[in-house]
XYZ file of C-alpha atoms in Angstrom:
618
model
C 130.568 63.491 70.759
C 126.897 63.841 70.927
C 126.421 65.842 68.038
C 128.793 63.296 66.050
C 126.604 60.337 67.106
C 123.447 62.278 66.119
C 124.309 62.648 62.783
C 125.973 59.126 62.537
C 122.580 58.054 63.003
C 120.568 60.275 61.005
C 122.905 59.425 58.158
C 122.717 55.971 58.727
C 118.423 56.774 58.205
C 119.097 57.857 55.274
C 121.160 55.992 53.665
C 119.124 52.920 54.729
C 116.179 53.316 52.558
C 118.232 54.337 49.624
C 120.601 51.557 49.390
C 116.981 48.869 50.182
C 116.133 50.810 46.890
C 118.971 50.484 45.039
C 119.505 46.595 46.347
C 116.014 45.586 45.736
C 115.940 44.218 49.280
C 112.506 44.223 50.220
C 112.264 40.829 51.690
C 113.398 42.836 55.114
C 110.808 45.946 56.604
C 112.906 48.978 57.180
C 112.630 48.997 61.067
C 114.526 45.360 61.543
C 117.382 46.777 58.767
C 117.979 50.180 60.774
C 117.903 47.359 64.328
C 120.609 45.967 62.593
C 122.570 49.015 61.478
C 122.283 49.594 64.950
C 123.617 46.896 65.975
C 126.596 46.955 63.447
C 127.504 50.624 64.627
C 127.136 49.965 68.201
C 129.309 48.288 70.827
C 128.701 44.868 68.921
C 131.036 45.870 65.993
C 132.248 49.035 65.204
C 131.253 51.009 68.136
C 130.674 54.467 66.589
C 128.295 55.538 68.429
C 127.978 55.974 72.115
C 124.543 56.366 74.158
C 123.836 60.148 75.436
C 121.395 61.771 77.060
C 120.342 63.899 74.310
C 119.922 60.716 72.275
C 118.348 58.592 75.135
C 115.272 61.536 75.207
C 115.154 60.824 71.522
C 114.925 57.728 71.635
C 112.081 58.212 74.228
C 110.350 60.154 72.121
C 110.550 58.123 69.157
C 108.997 55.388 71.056
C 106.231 57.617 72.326
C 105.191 58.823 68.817
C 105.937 54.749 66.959
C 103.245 54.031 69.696
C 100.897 57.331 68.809
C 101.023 56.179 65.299
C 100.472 52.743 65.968
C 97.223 53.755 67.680
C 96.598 55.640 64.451
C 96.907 52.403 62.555
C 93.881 50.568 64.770
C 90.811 50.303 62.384
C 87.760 50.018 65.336
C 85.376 49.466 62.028
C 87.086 45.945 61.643
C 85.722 45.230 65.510
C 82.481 45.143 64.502
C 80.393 42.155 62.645
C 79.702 42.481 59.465
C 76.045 42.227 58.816
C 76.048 38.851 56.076
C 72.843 40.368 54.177
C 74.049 43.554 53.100
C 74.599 42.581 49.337
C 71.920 41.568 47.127
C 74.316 38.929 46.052
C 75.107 37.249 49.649
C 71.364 37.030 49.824
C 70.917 34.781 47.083
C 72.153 31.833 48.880
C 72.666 31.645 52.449
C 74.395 28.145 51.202
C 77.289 30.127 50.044
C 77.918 32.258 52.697
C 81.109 31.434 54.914
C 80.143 29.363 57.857
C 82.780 31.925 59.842
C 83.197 35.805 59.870
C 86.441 37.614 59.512
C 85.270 38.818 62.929
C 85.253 35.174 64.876
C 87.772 33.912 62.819
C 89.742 36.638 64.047
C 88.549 36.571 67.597
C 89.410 32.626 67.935
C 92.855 33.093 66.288
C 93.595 35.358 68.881
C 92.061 33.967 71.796
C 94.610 30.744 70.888
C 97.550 33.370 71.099
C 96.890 34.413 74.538
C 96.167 31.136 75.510
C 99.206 29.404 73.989
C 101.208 32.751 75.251
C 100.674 31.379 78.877
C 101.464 28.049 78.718
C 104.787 28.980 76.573
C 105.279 31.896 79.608
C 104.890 28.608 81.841
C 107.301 26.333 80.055
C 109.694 28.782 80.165
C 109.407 29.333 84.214
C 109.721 25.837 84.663
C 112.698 25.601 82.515
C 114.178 28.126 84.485
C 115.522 30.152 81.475
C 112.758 33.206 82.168
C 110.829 33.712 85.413
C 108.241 36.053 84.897
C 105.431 34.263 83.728
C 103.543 37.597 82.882
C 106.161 39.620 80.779
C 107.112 36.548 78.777
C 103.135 35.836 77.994
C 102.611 40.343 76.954
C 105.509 39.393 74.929
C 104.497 36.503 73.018
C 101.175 37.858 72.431
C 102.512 40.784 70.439
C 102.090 41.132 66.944
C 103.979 43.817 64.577
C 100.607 45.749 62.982
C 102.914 47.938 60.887
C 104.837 44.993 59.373
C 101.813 42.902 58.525
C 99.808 46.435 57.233
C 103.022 46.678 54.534
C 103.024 42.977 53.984
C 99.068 42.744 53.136
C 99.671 45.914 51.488
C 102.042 44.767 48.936
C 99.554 41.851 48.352
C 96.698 44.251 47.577
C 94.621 42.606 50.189
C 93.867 44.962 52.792
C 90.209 45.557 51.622
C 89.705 41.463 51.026
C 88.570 39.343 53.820
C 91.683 37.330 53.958
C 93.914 40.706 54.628
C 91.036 42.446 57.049
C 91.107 38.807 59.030
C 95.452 38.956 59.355
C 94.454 42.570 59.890
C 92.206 42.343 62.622
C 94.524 39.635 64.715
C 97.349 41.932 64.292
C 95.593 45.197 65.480
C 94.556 42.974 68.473
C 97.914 41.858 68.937
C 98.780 45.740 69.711
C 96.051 46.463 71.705
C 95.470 43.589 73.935
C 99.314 43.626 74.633
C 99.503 47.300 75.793
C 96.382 46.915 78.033
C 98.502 43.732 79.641
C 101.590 46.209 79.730
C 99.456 48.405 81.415
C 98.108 46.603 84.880
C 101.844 44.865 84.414
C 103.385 48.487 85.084
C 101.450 49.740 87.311
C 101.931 46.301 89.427
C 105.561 46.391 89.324
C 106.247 50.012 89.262
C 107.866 51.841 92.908
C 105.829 54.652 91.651
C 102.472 52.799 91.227
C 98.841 53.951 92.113
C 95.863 52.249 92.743
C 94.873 50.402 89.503
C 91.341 52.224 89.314
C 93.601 55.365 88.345
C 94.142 53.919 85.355
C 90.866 54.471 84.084
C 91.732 58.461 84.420
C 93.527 57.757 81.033
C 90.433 56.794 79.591
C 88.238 59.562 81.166
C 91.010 61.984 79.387
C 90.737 60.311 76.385
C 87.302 60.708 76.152
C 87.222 64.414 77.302
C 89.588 64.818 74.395
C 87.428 63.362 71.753
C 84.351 64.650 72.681
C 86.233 68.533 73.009
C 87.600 68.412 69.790
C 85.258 65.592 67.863
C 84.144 68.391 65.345
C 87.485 70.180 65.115
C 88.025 68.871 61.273
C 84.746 69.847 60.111
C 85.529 73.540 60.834
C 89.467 73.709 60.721
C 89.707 73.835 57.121
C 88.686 77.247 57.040
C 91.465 78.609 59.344
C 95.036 76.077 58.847
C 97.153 77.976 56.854
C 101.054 76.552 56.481
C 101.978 78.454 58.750
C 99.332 77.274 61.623
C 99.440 73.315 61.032
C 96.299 73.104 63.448
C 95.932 69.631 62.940
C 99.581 68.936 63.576
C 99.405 70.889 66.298
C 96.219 69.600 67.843
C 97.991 65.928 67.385
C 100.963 67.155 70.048
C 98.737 68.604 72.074
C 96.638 64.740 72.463
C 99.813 63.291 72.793
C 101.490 65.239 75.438
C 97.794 65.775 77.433
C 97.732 61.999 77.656
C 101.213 60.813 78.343
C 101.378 63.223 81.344
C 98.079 62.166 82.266
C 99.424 58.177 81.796
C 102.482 59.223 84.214
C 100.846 60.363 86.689
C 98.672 57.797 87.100
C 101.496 55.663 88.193
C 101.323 54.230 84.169
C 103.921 54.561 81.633
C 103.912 56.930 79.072
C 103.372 54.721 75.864
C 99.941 53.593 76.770
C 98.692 57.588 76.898
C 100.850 57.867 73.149
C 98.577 54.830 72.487
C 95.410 56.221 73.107
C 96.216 59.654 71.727
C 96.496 57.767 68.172
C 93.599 56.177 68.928
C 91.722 59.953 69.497
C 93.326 61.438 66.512
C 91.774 58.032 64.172
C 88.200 58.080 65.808
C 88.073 62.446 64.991
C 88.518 61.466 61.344
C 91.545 63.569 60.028
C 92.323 64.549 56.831
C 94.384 61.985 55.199
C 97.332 64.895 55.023
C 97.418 65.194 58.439
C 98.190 61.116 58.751
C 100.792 61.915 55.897
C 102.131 64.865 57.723
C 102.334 62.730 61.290
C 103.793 60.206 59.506
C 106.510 62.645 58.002
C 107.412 63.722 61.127
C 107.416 60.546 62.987
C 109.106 58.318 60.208
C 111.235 60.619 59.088
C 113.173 62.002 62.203
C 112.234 60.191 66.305
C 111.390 56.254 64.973
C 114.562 55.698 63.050
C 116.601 56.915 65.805
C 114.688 54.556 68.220
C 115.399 51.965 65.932
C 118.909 52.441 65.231
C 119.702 52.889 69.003
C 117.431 49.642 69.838
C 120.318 47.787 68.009
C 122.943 50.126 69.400
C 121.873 49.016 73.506
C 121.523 45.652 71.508
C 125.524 44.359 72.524
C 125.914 41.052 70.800
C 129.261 40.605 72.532
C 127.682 40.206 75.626
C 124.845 38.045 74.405
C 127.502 35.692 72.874
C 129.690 35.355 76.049
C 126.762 34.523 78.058
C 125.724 30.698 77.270
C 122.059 31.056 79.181
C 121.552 33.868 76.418
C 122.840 31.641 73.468
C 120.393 28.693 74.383
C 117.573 31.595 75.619
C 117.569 32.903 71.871
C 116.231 29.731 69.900
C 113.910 28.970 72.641
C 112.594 32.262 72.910
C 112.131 32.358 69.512
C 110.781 29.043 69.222
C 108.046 30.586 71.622
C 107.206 33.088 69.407
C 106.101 30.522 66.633
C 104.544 28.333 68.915
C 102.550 30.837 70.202
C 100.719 31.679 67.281
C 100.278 27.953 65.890
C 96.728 27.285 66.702
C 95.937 30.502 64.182
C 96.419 28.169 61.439
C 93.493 26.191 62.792
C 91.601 29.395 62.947
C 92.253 30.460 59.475
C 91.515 27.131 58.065
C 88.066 27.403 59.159
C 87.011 29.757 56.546
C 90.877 30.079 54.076
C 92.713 27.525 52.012
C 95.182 25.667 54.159
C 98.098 27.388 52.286
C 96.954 30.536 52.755
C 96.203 29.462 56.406
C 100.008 28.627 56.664
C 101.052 32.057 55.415
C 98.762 34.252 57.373
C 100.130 31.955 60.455
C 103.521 33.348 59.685
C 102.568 36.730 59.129
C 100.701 37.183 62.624
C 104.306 35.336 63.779
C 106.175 38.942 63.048
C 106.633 41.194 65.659
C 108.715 44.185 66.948
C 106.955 47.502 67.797
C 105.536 46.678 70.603
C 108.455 44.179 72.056
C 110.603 46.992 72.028
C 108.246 49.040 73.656
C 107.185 45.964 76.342
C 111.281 45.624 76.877
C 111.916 49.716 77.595
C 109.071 49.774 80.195
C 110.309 46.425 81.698
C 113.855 47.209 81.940
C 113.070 50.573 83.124
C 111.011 48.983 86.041
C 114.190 46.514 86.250
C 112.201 43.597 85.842
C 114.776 41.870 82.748
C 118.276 41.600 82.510
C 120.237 43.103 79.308
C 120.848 40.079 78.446
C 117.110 38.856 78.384
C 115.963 41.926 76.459
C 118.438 41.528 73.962
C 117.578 37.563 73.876
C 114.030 39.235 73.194
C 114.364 41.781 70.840
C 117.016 39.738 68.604
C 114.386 36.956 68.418
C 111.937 39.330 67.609
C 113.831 40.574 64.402
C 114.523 36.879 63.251
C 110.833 36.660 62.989
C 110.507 39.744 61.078
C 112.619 38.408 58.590
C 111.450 34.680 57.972
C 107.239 36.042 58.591
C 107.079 38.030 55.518
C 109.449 35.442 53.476
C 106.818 33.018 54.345
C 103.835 34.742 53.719
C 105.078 36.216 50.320
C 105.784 32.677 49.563
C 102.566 30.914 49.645
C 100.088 33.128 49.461
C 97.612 33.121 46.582
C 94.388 34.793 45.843
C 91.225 33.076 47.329
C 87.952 32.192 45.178
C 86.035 35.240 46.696
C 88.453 37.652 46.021
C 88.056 36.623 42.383
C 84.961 37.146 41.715
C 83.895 40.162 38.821
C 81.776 42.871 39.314
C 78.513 41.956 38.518
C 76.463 43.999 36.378
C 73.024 43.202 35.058
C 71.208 45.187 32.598
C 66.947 45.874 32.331
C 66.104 46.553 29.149
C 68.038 45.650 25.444
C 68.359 47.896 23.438
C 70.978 50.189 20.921
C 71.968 51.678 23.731
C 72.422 49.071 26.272
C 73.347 46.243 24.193
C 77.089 47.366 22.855
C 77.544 48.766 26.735
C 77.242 45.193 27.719
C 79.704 43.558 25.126
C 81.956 45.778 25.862
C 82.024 45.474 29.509
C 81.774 41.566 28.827
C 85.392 41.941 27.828
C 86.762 42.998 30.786
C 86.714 42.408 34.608
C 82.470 42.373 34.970
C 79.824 39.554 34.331
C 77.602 40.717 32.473
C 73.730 39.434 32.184
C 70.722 41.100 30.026
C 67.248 41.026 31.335
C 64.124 42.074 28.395
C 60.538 40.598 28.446
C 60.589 42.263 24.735
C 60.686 38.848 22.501
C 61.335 40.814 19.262
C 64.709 42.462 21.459
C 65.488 38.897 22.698
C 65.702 37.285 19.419
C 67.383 40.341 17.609
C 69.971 40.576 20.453
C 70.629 36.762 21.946
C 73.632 35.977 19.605
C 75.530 39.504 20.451
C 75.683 38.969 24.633
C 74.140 37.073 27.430
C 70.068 37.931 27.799
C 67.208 36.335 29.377
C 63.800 36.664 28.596
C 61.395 37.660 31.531
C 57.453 36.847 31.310
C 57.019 40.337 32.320
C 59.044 42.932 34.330
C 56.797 43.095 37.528
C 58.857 43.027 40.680
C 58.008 39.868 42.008
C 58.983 38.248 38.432
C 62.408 40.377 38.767
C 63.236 39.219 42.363
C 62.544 35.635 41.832
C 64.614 35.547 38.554
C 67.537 37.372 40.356
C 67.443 39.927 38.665
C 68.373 42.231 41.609
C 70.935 40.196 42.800
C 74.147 42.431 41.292
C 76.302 44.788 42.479
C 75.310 47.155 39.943
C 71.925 47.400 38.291
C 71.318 49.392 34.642
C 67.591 50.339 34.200
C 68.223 51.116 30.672
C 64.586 50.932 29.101
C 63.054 54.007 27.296
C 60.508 54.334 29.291
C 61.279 56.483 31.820
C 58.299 55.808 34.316
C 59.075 52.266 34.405
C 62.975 52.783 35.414
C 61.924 55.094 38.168
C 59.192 52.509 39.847
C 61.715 49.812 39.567
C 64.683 51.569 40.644
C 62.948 52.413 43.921
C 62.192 48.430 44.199
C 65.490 47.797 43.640
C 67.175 50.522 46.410
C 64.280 48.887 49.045
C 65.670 45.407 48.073
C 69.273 46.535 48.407
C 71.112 46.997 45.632
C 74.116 49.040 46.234
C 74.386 50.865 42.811
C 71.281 51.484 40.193
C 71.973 53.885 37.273
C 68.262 54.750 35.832
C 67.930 56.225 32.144
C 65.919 59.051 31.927
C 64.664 60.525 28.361
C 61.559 61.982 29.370
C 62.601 65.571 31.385
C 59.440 66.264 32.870
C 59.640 62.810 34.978
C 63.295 63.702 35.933
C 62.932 67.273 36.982
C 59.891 66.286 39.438
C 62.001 62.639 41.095
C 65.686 63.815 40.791
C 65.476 65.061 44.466
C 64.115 61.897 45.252
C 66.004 59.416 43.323
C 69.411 61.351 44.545
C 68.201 60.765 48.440
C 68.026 57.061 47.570
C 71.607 57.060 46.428
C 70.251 56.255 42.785
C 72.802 57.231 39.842
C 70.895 59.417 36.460
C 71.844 59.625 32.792
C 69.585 61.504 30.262
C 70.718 60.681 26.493
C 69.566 64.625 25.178
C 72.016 66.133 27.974
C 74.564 63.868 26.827
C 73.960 64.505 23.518
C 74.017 68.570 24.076
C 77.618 68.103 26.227
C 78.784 66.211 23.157
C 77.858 68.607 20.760
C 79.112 71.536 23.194
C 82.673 69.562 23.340
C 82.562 69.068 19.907
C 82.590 72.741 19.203
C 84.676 73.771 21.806
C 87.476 71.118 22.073
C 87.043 69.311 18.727
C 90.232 67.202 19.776
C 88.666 65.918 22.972
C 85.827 65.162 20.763
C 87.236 62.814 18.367
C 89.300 61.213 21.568
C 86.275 60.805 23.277
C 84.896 58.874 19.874
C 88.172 57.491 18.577
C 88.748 53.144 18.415
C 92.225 53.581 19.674
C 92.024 55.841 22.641
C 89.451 57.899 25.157
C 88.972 60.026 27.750
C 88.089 58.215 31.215
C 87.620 58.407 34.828
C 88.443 56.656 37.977
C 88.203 57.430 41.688
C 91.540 56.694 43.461
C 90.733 53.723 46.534
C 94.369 52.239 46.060
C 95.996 52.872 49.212
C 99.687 51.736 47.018
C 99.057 55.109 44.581
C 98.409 57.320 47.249
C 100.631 60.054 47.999
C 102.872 58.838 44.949
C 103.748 62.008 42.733
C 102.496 61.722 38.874
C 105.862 60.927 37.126
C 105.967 57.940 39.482
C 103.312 55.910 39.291
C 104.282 52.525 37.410
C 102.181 53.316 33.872
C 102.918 56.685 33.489
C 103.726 55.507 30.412
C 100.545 54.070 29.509
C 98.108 56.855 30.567
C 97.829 61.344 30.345
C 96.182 62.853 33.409
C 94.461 65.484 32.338
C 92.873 66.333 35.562
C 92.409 65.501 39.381
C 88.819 66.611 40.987
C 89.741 67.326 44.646
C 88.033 68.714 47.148
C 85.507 70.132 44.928
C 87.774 72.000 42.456
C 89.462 70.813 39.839
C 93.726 70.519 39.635
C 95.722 70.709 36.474
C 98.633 67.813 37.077
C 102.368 68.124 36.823
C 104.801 65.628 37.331
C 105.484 66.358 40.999
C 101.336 66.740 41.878
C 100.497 63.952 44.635
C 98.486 61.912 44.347
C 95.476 61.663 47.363
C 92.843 59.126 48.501
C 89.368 59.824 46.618
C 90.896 61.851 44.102
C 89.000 61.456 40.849
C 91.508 61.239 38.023
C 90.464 62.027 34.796
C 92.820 60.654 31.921
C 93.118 59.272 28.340
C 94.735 56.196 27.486
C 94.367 53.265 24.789
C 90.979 51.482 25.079
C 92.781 48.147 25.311
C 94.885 49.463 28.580
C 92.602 51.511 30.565
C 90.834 48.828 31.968
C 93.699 47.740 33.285
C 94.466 51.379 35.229
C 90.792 51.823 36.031
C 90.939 48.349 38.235
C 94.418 49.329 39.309
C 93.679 52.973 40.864
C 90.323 51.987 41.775
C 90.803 48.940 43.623
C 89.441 49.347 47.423
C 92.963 48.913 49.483
């Protein structure tokens, strides 16, 4: 009977995602869908499968690694404040600089959560409906982090400061709840230890890290398949730390916590989060899910009127309790947008069901309460998303081009710019050449400088860009002012270089500055060399229709997507994928990987469009 209920379940994982597919349903994440499945093929309807042992240890360990790979998720970058004078462009004008951070708007969104958490903890002891002031406030505080990651993901705004704001509450929303869960369990538990223990998990953690903080640097040169170091080194974290966790008189989940935590701060390979993830996703968590909804017996809930009326409140209190993060959004968002990320942060379910296990296990809820709980929870995860997908639109910084200002107009410069004009960059031509000004004035945007000395440059803005072309012929001049431009901080300068001599003695120089080269006679000898050698390349390199082109893959949505999948397959050849410093020829089933650099032809008028797809930071 065990066996049978195993495989009830794993087929019920995986027919799941296909029929979502095949449905189009992805108004719904996966996770509430297999709760419900669960629910449908437990006691509550059909009653196909029956709780076990063996399946009650899975379902243990699919918590413990949901939890590891939640830690995994936590980004400790978005913790810290941005400095608001990095770009060349946000120094311009302090005027147009947002009054608030993504870090304080953030940190006062959440700080209303807890807050409103209590009193809604409070209103519900004095209604009598839940006692435990505590539990109900860890619970309300939670937020789902893997629901809103998929969410912002869809929306391409992970990397924008809306998404890293939603982003930021929600990895709080994990972390601040466990650390409650923590000094709750170890209050409540028969088998608790003096509190100060608890800081033994952190010691471990630490020893951990600092053991094994330079393990990927080296490991590369030993994994083969048949080691899996890294996969190995990940069980190892997990198991050192959730026996530490238990015998500190805490439960088991926080040290699973931490351990992702450890395995994000040593900086894995981003196969190894693909390979966790394969392991984790594709076997323990759906079986925790599905059995969540199988202990989840509706029957009972139904019969029991306390239950009936203790569902709409409780989820009533989940709302309420992150309200006041509309007020926090506003402060720097539109108010729509405030509105949706309001009902994002509203989602939540990891860490509930987690919160519920370790509370029931410490007998500290009724099954009736948890399922009031959890069934709450899922109605959130279900009208959150809807919600947020509904009114969300792009903000006016997150529409801003790329922009790009050329020194120096000239043949070479000047049809660079129109054509870049066209697309997704603003374009603006600086020359203190009046013969260049009037020749070239009608073909794209130029101003005329008095003279090109720095001062001149800074106070016209001129190094106030995201990317900087020092295109003049003279190469002395585009060395001195690309050095004034790295000390003034511009993040990209590309400096034209047709005298050799001058390059060969500064390239060593201008490449520990982080400044970008080009050199018209190399070009012009690769040309000729390709010509010769690949004459088709050639004339696709030179043809109107179509060319060769590059683009570094920074779209979290591509990666791991095989070739004959990605949406304009159609549209585009790959030719090749740079990757770890070799080069791969493509087939249809090659995956794609984060910071791949993918080298393909396509139509002039449609690889702009691919270029700003792949390459958009996500």
């Amino acid at each position: 009977m065990n066996q049978i209920s195993l495989l009830i379940i794993l087929l019920a994982a995986l027919v799941i995602p296909l029929a979502m597919a095949r449905f189009k349903i992805t108004f719904l994440p996966t996770a509430v869908v297999e709760i419900i499945v669960g629910i449908l093929l437990g006691p509550s309807l059909f009653n196909w499968i029956t709780n076990s042992e063996t399946l009650e240890i899975l379902q243990n360990v699919g918590v413990i690694f949901l939890l590891f790979l939640s830690g995994m998720e936590i980004d400790f970058s978005l913790f810290k404040k941005k400095p608001t004078t990095l770009s060349p462009l946000e120094k311009k004008s302090q005027h147009d600089q947002p009054k608030y951070s993504v870090l304080q708007v953030a940190t006062i969104a959440y700080a209303s959560i807890v807050g409103m958490s209590f009193v809604i903890a409070y209103l519900l002891q004095l209604s009598g409906l839940f006692t435990d002031i505590w539990l109900a406030a860890i619970l309300f505080m939670t937020i789902s982090l893997g629901i809103v990651i998929a969410g912002l993901k869809e929306k391409e705004l992970l990397s924008k400061p809306f998404g890293q704001a939603i982003l930021l509450i929600a990895a709080l929303g994990e972390v601040v709840p466990m650390v409650g869960l923590t000094f709750y369990a170890s209050a409540y538990s028969p088998h608790s230890k003096s509190l100060w223990l608890i800081l033994l998990i952190l010691v471990a953690a630490a020893l951990l890290f600092w053991r094994f903080k330079a393990f990927f640097r080296f490991f590369d040169r030993i994994n083969k398949s048949t080691t899996q170091l890294d996969i190995r080194l990940s069980f190892f974290i997990i198991v050192a730390l959730v026996t530490v966790a238990e015998s500190v008189g805490a439960e088991g989940i926080l040290g699973a916590f931490l351990a992702g935590i450890v395995i994000k701060l040593l900086e894995p390979h981003e196969e190894t989060k693909v390979r966790l993830d394969s392991i984790g996703y594709g076997f323990f968590i759906p079986i925790f899910f599905i059995m969540s909804g199988v202990n989840l017996n509706l029957k009972e809930l139904i019969t029991n009127p306390q239950t009936l009326v203790l569902i709409p409140v409780i989820f009533v209190g989940y709302v309420l309790a992150k309200s006041l993060v509309f007020s926090a959004l506003k402060l720097r968002f539109k108010n729509l947008n405030a509105v949706a990320g309001t009902a994002m942060t509203a989602t939540t379910i990891t860490v509930v069901l987690a919160v519920l296990q370790v509370a029931s296990h410490l007998h500290r809820i009724t099954s009736q309460q948890s399922g009031a709980f959890l069934l709450s929870a899922v109605i959130t995860c279900v009208f959150g998303p809807l919600i947020f997908n509904k009114l969300y639109s792009s903000e006016a910084e997150d529409l801003k081009k790329t922009t790009v200002h050329f020194i120096g107009t000239n043949l070479t410069t000047v049809p660079v710019a129109q054509q870049l004009a066209k697309g997704w960059y603003d374009v603006t031509m600086y020359t203190n050449n009046q013969h260049n000004y009037r020749a070239f004035n009608s073909e794209t945007t130029i101003h005329r400088l008095d003279s090109l000395e720095p001062e001149v440059m800074i106070k016209n803005g001129v190094f106030d860009a995201d990317v900087v072309v020092f295109g003049q012929i003279n190469s002395e001049k585009n060395y001195e002012l690309a050095k004034i431009a790295k000390q003034y901080g511009v993040r990209r300068g590309i400096v034209r270089f047709e005298d050799r001599n001058i390059l060969d003695d500064r390239r060593d120089e201008l490449d520990r500055l982080g400044v970008e080269l080009y050199n018209t006679p190399d070009v012009n000898i690769s040309m000729l060399r390709a010509l010769i050698e690949a004459p088709s390349t050639m004339r696709l390199m030179t043809s109107t229709d179509s060319s060769v082109y590059e683009v570094a893959l920074r779209n979290r949505l591509y990666a791991d997507i095989q070739v004959r999948n990605i949406p304009f397959i159609d549209k585009v050849t790959i030719t090749q994928i740079y990757r770890d410093k070799r080069f791969i020829r493509p087939t249809g089933g090659t995956s794609l990987k984060l910071n791949d650099r993918i080298i393909f032809t396509s139509s002039k008028a449609e690889a702009p469009e691919v270029r700003r797809e792949l390459g958009k930071l996500n």
